[in-house]
Amino acid sequence: MMEKHYDAKAAEAKWYEVWEKTGCFHDEPGEGVPYSVVIPPPNVTGILHMGHALNETIQDILVRWRRMQGRNTLWLPGTDHAGIATQNVVEKALRKEGKRRQDLGREAFVERVWDWKRQYGGTIVRQQRMMGNSTDWSRERFTFDEGCSKAVAKVFTQLYNEGLVYKGNYIVNWCPRCGTALANDEVEHEANHGHLWYVRYPVVGSALGVKGEPYKDYVMVATTRPETLPGDTAVAVNPKDERYAHLIGKNVILPLTGREIPVISDDYVEKEFGTGIVKITPAHDPNDFLVGKRHGLAEINIMTDDGHMNELAGAKYVGMDRFECRKALVADLEEGGYLDHIEDYDNQVGHCYRCHEVVESRLSKQWFVKMKPLAEPAIEAVKNGSVRFVPDRWSKIYFNWMENIQDWCISRQLWWGHRIPAYTCAKCGELVVGETAPGVCPKCGAHEFEQDPDVLDTWFSSWLWPFSTLGWPEKTADLDYYYPTTDLVTAQDIIFFWVARMMMAGIHFMGKPPFKNIVIHGIVRAADGSKMSKSKGNSLDPLELIDMYSADALRFSIALITSLDCDSKVSKEKFEIGRNFCTKIWNAARFMEMNGAKDAAFADLTADEKHILWATDLACKKVSELLEQYRIQDGALAVYDFFWTQICDWFVEYAKDAPDKARAFAILRDVFYKALRLLHPYMPFITEEVAHQLGYLKDGETIMRADFPKGYSEEEKAAWGISQEVYDFVNAKREAITALRGLRAEYKVPPATYVKATIATDDPLAKGELDSLKKAMRAETVDFVPAGSDLAMPSKITAFGTVYLSLEGLVDKAAEAKRIAGELAKLAGFIKSSEAKLANENFVAHAPEAVVAEARRKLAENKEKVAQLEKLAKLFA
RNA sequence: GGGCUAUUAGCUCAGUUGGUUAGAGCGCUUCCUUGACAUGGAAGAGGUCAGUGGUUCGAAUCCACUAUAGCCCACCA
């Protein structure tokens, strides 16, 4: 006996363990075209959030569906070592002990991170299991494991040998808190309400002013970053700016330092902005850096790694924090009479995507990858259709980024990550790059080397994920069979970080793009549309939702609210629908069990029985078609409607009093198992549990490996006499039933009261439905009269015929007359517009025949309605 | 400054080549403790499809402009 209530927790724990232990998730290279997907590896420090839940639910639905279709299916799991993120987590833990990573030293610190990973790194993969992910855990990978590390070293070396990796002194984004360089896309720009400071730089040779009084001859620059002033090495104007033409070539005095710097001209300067004169600080601004290069200016770095001023900033400011220094320097400028005025100014300021510190532009030696040569074939692959974005509009965004791609700064001044495989000879300084440490210096023959202290950007291992996880650089059977993967499913926010770079790496190193379809979904947002974040406290915890409603409920609800086209706003209540659906499935299963549904031959079927078989056939086809197009939400809706409306609301109700109960239940049994399998990709646990409870599967079998239903064969359909016509007929009958129920409600007929109904129809099949109509309508009698019969009773017109409710013995009020008058007015409007439409020669000439016929039918029907209502109105007069 | 996407019922959203009187879920109203299920059932109210103009016999759907919102990209100090 099935329990009264479904115990989701027990079932989910039980089935996941069975699946994993019996190798249900595992796949081996075989015949045919495989379906393969690599998971976007979550950070090893991560805990499951709604974004993962959405992303992985979509993947698991696709994966389970393909697997049931019989394809060799691999979903490969793993985690990302997440350089900065993980290092930060461990540093934070260290800080609690009052230590910094420097106190431990590099080796001990890295060991400490590994310890951390061993201890806590399993959290997210445990949580993924609770979601029901059917990932092949035997192939679980980590971006910092031995194989991935090997791939990274090989890739770096190859790119270096190809001249695509280079080292150089450039302005990079620098996070003073994390103490490392950041790639451009790791910087988040945010609106900042700041100021523009207008500062006077005296022209050399002019009279110095007195304290508090303006200089007589000066240039005025506007700056948002006064603290960088000590690093200025020029002042620039636009070459076409006549106002300042006379200044070009002269020198000005840098306030507070007394240093003389030149006035130069450069196209970069906008005449309209500020005063049209800009200070040039090559070591602290990317544009100024380029200007400096063009004009051979000195680069004076006035800051330390951690965002404090160094000795080059001037004795007074040494050691100050950069923002502290800004204040002090502005005060000094004012004191010295250099500050003209201050304006409010809004601009965008970059922040570290990890710790949110304001990013500093800083001159330093870093490693870069030349991206243009890698980007070109990656653009081509999407242009020629060998890789497809779903939805397609993302390809535009991809092109836009790829066509304007900048070189990628890949070195990070961290300790946790893949060490750069570049070695400097201790004796002669020769740089050697190789997959393993060099033994002998090729130049001087020395044996001592120093490895580059930096590590590589995390994404430098992630971009190899689709093939490094399959064994590359070794030639493995996995790589041969599963690469390229089929679908990549991810959110829009990492298209540039990850997807675009995987495209480039896949094509460059494997010769083929890493996947065929890139499926981009939206982001899960809080109910008010804001981004979910722990700090805002507006995030939903998928684990809590699993605890409250079950994993199936979470998955189904997610599927139902997911659209590939836009972000989804969610709140806790939205997950009730999944929970309610589970309850419905469970109860329907209990009903079948109680009635002892058994298999039996389908013969001499009633219209209702034919209807459910046809509906089942439609549902099977529809769900597959929708999933084929990645329409997860529509598929969920289709299967939900099929199960709830078709099976539970109508067929189960029919089966209760079917003329041949055994046959009706045999049909229900067949249809129900198809429904379970259609549902399985969405709700893996309850479908497995119910399939076993009802004996569809024996011990040792699993619904995971059952066939995904395709619908019925043409032979079956013919043998059973099921068709669109019968399906439509039953739909019409239901319409009639609903119409009568509506009339009952309108006239406040108590549910227990049996009424007298009349149906005007010429359909010969209708009379065969007398019993089922009586039951469904709670009718004492149902009489049939010829179509077009005109009775003075409340009526509703349906495709089945006109349904009349006898008012005999039912009290009515004058209010009814008013309602009828309103109804008549409404109908008059429809009739008028229909008549106008049909009188329009163009409409009749151009519109498809069916549309015109429908319009005529509708018009006639409305006219009939009017006639009846007028008659009724007399009754109430 | 460029680009993308949205705007449909009180709320969240469907609406796939333009074609009946625009749909679903939640919420709301009325009724129903009928042996699968009140996490349920039956019925109902609620929308000039953001605005304006255009194309068309016909527009939520196609085009243009406008308004509002959101996202992405971008070196105006």
Short mmCIF file of C-alpha atoms in Angstrom, two decimals, chain A residues 211-362:
data_model
loop_
_atom_site.label_atom_id
_atom_site.label_comp_id
_atom_site.label_asym_id
_atom_site.label_seq_id
_atom_site.Cartn_x
_atom_site.Cartn_y
_atom_site.Cartn_z
CA LYS A 211 49.15 82.47 -1.05
CA GLY A 212 45.44 82.54 -1.65
CA GLU A 213 45.71 84.48 -4.88
CA PRO A 214 45.52 82.98 -8.31
CA TYR A 215 48.57 82.79 -10.45
CA LYS A 216 48.67 85.28 -13.24
CA ASP A 217 49.67 82.85 -15.92
CA TYR A 218 48.66 79.25 -15.59
CA VAL A 219 46.87 76.39 -17.26
CA MET A 220 43.89 74.89 -15.57
CA VAL A 221 43.32 71.16 -15.65
CA ALA A 222 40.31 69.25 -14.47
CA THR A 223 40.87 65.93 -12.79
CA THR A 224 38.86 63.30 -10.98
CA ARG A 225 41.93 61.86 -9.36
CA PRO A 226 44.01 64.59 -7.74
CA GLU A 227 46.03 62.10 -5.72
CA THR A 228 47.80 60.96 -8.87
CA LEU A 229 49.18 64.48 -9.40
CA PRO A 230 52.67 63.65 -8.16
CA GLY A 231 52.87 61.11 -11.00
CA ASP A 232 52.08 63.64 -13.73
CA THR A 233 54.73 63.92 -16.41
CA ALA A 234 52.94 66.24 -18.83
CA VAL A 235 49.88 68.32 -19.48
CA ALA A 236 48.11 67.78 -22.78
CA VAL A 237 45.83 69.76 -25.07
CA ASN A 238 44.16 68.94 -28.34
CA PRO A 239 46.32 69.93 -31.32
CA LYS A 240 43.34 71.68 -32.93
CA ASP A 241 42.47 73.66 -29.87
CA GLU A 242 43.32 77.27 -30.75
CA ARG A 243 42.86 78.45 -27.21
CA TYR A 244 45.95 76.65 -26.12
CA ALA A 245 48.07 76.49 -29.26
CA HIS A 246 50.49 79.01 -27.82
CA LEU A 247 51.18 76.79 -24.82
CA ILE A 248 52.34 73.74 -26.72
CA GLY A 249 56.03 73.18 -26.12
CA LYS A 250 56.16 75.35 -23.04
CA ASN A 251 56.64 73.94 -19.57
CA VAL A 252 54.40 74.19 -16.55
CA ILE A 253 55.16 73.70 -12.91
CA LEU A 254 53.57 70.71 -11.21
CA PRO A 255 52.00 72.11 -8.06
CA LEU A 256 53.36 71.06 -4.70
CA THR A 257 56.37 69.41 -6.32
CA GLY A 258 57.92 72.27 -8.22
CA ARG A 259 58.76 69.81 -10.98
CA GLU A 260 58.62 71.16 -14.53
CA ILE A 261 56.55 69.20 -17.03
CA PRO A 262 55.86 69.90 -20.70
CA VAL A 263 52.64 70.89 -22.40
CA ILE A 264 52.08 68.46 -25.24
CA SER A 265 49.38 68.03 -27.86
CA ASP A 266 47.51 64.82 -28.51
CA ASP A 267 44.30 63.84 -30.30
CA TYR A 268 43.20 61.94 -27.25
CA VAL A 269 42.28 65.19 -25.52
CA GLU A 270 38.66 66.29 -25.94
CA LYS A 271 38.38 70.03 -26.39
CA GLU A 272 34.94 70.15 -24.81
CA PHE A 273 35.62 68.24 -21.65
CA GLY A 274 36.60 70.16 -18.52
CA THR A 275 38.98 72.88 -19.49
CA GLY A 276 40.30 71.04 -22.53
CA ILE A 277 43.56 70.52 -20.72
CA VAL A 278 44.36 67.20 -19.15
CA LYS A 279 47.11 66.10 -16.86
CA ILE A 280 49.00 63.06 -18.05
CA THR A 281 49.88 60.40 -15.51
CA PRO A 282 51.26 57.50 -17.55
CA ALA A 283 51.74 55.12 -14.65
CA HIS A 284 48.22 55.47 -13.33
CA ASP A 285 45.85 55.69 -16.23
CA PRO A 286 45.54 53.49 -19.30
CA ASN A 287 44.98 56.40 -21.67
CA ASP A 288 47.70 58.49 -20.20
CA PHE A 289 49.92 55.47 -20.55
CA LEU A 290 49.34 55.38 -24.31
CA VAL A 291 49.83 59.13 -24.57
CA GLY A 292 53.05 58.76 -22.62
CA LYS A 293 54.29 56.10 -25.02
CA ARG A 294 53.55 58.32 -28.00
CA HIS A 295 55.43 61.23 -26.49
CA GLY A 296 58.22 59.40 -24.70
CA LEU A 297 57.13 60.55 -21.28
CA ALA A 298 58.49 59.19 -18.02
CA GLU A 299 56.28 56.78 -16.09
CA ILE A 300 56.28 57.57 -12.40
CA ASN A 301 54.58 55.01 -10.23
CA ILE A 302 53.62 56.72 -7.00
CA MET A 303 51.76 53.89 -5.33
CA THR A 304 52.50 50.62 -3.59
CA ASP A 305 50.88 47.27 -4.30
CA ASP A 306 48.33 47.75 -1.60
CA GLY A 307 47.11 51.18 -2.66
CA HIS A 308 49.27 53.41 -0.50
CA MET A 309 51.51 56.23 -1.61
CA ASN A 310 55.21 55.52 -2.02
CA GLU A 311 58.21 57.83 -1.66
CA LEU A 312 57.80 59.12 -5.21
CA ALA A 313 54.54 60.74 -4.16
CA GLY A 314 56.49 63.08 -1.95
CA ALA A 315 57.67 62.80 1.61
CA LYS A 316 54.49 64.22 3.04
CA TYR A 317 52.27 61.60 1.48
CA VAL A 318 54.33 58.47 1.82
CA GLY A 319 52.39 55.69 3.47
CA MET A 320 49.04 57.35 3.10
CA ASP A 321 46.12 55.42 1.74
CA ARG A 322 45.23 56.68 -1.74
CA PHE A 323 41.91 58.18 -0.64
CA GLU A 324 43.42 59.72 2.43
CA CYS A 325 46.08 61.17 0.22
CA ARG A 326 43.42 62.62 -2.07
CA LYS A 327 42.04 64.63 0.82
CA ALA A 328 45.42 65.74 2.04
CA LEU A 329 46.57 66.71 -1.40
CA VAL A 330 43.43 68.66 -2.20
CA ALA A 331 43.81 70.52 1.07
CA ASP A 332 47.39 71.35 0.19
CA LEU A 333 46.41 72.50 -3.29
CA GLU A 334 43.89 74.81 -1.78
CA GLU A 335 46.34 76.05 0.77
CA GLY A 336 48.83 76.76 -2.00
CA GLY A 337 46.29 78.62 -4.08
CA TYR A 338 46.33 76.03 -6.83
CA LEU A 339 42.78 74.82 -6.44
CA ASP A 340 40.38 76.86 -8.51
CA HIS A 341 37.08 75.20 -7.76
CA ILE A 342 35.37 71.85 -7.38
CA GLU A 343 32.43 70.54 -9.37
CA ASP A 344 30.20 67.55 -8.71
CA TYR A 345 30.83 64.91 -11.28
CA ASP A 346 29.34 61.48 -11.93
CA ASN A 347 31.45 58.88 -13.60
CA GLN A 348 32.05 55.15 -13.62
CA VAL A 349 34.59 53.64 -11.29
CA GLY A 350 35.95 50.12 -11.61
CA HIS A 351 35.63 47.67 -8.76
CA CYS A 352 37.19 44.26 -8.22
CA TYR A 353 34.62 41.60 -9.10
CA ARG A 354 35.76 39.55 -6.16
CA CYS A 355 36.25 41.88 -3.24
CA HIS A 356 34.69 45.05 -4.57
CA GLU A 357 37.64 47.26 -3.81
CA VAL A 358 38.13 50.23 -6.13
CA VAL A 359 40.49 49.08 -8.83
CA GLU A 360 43.68 50.99 -9.50
CA SER A 361 45.30 51.34 -12.90
CA ARG A 362 48.83 50.29 -12.33
#
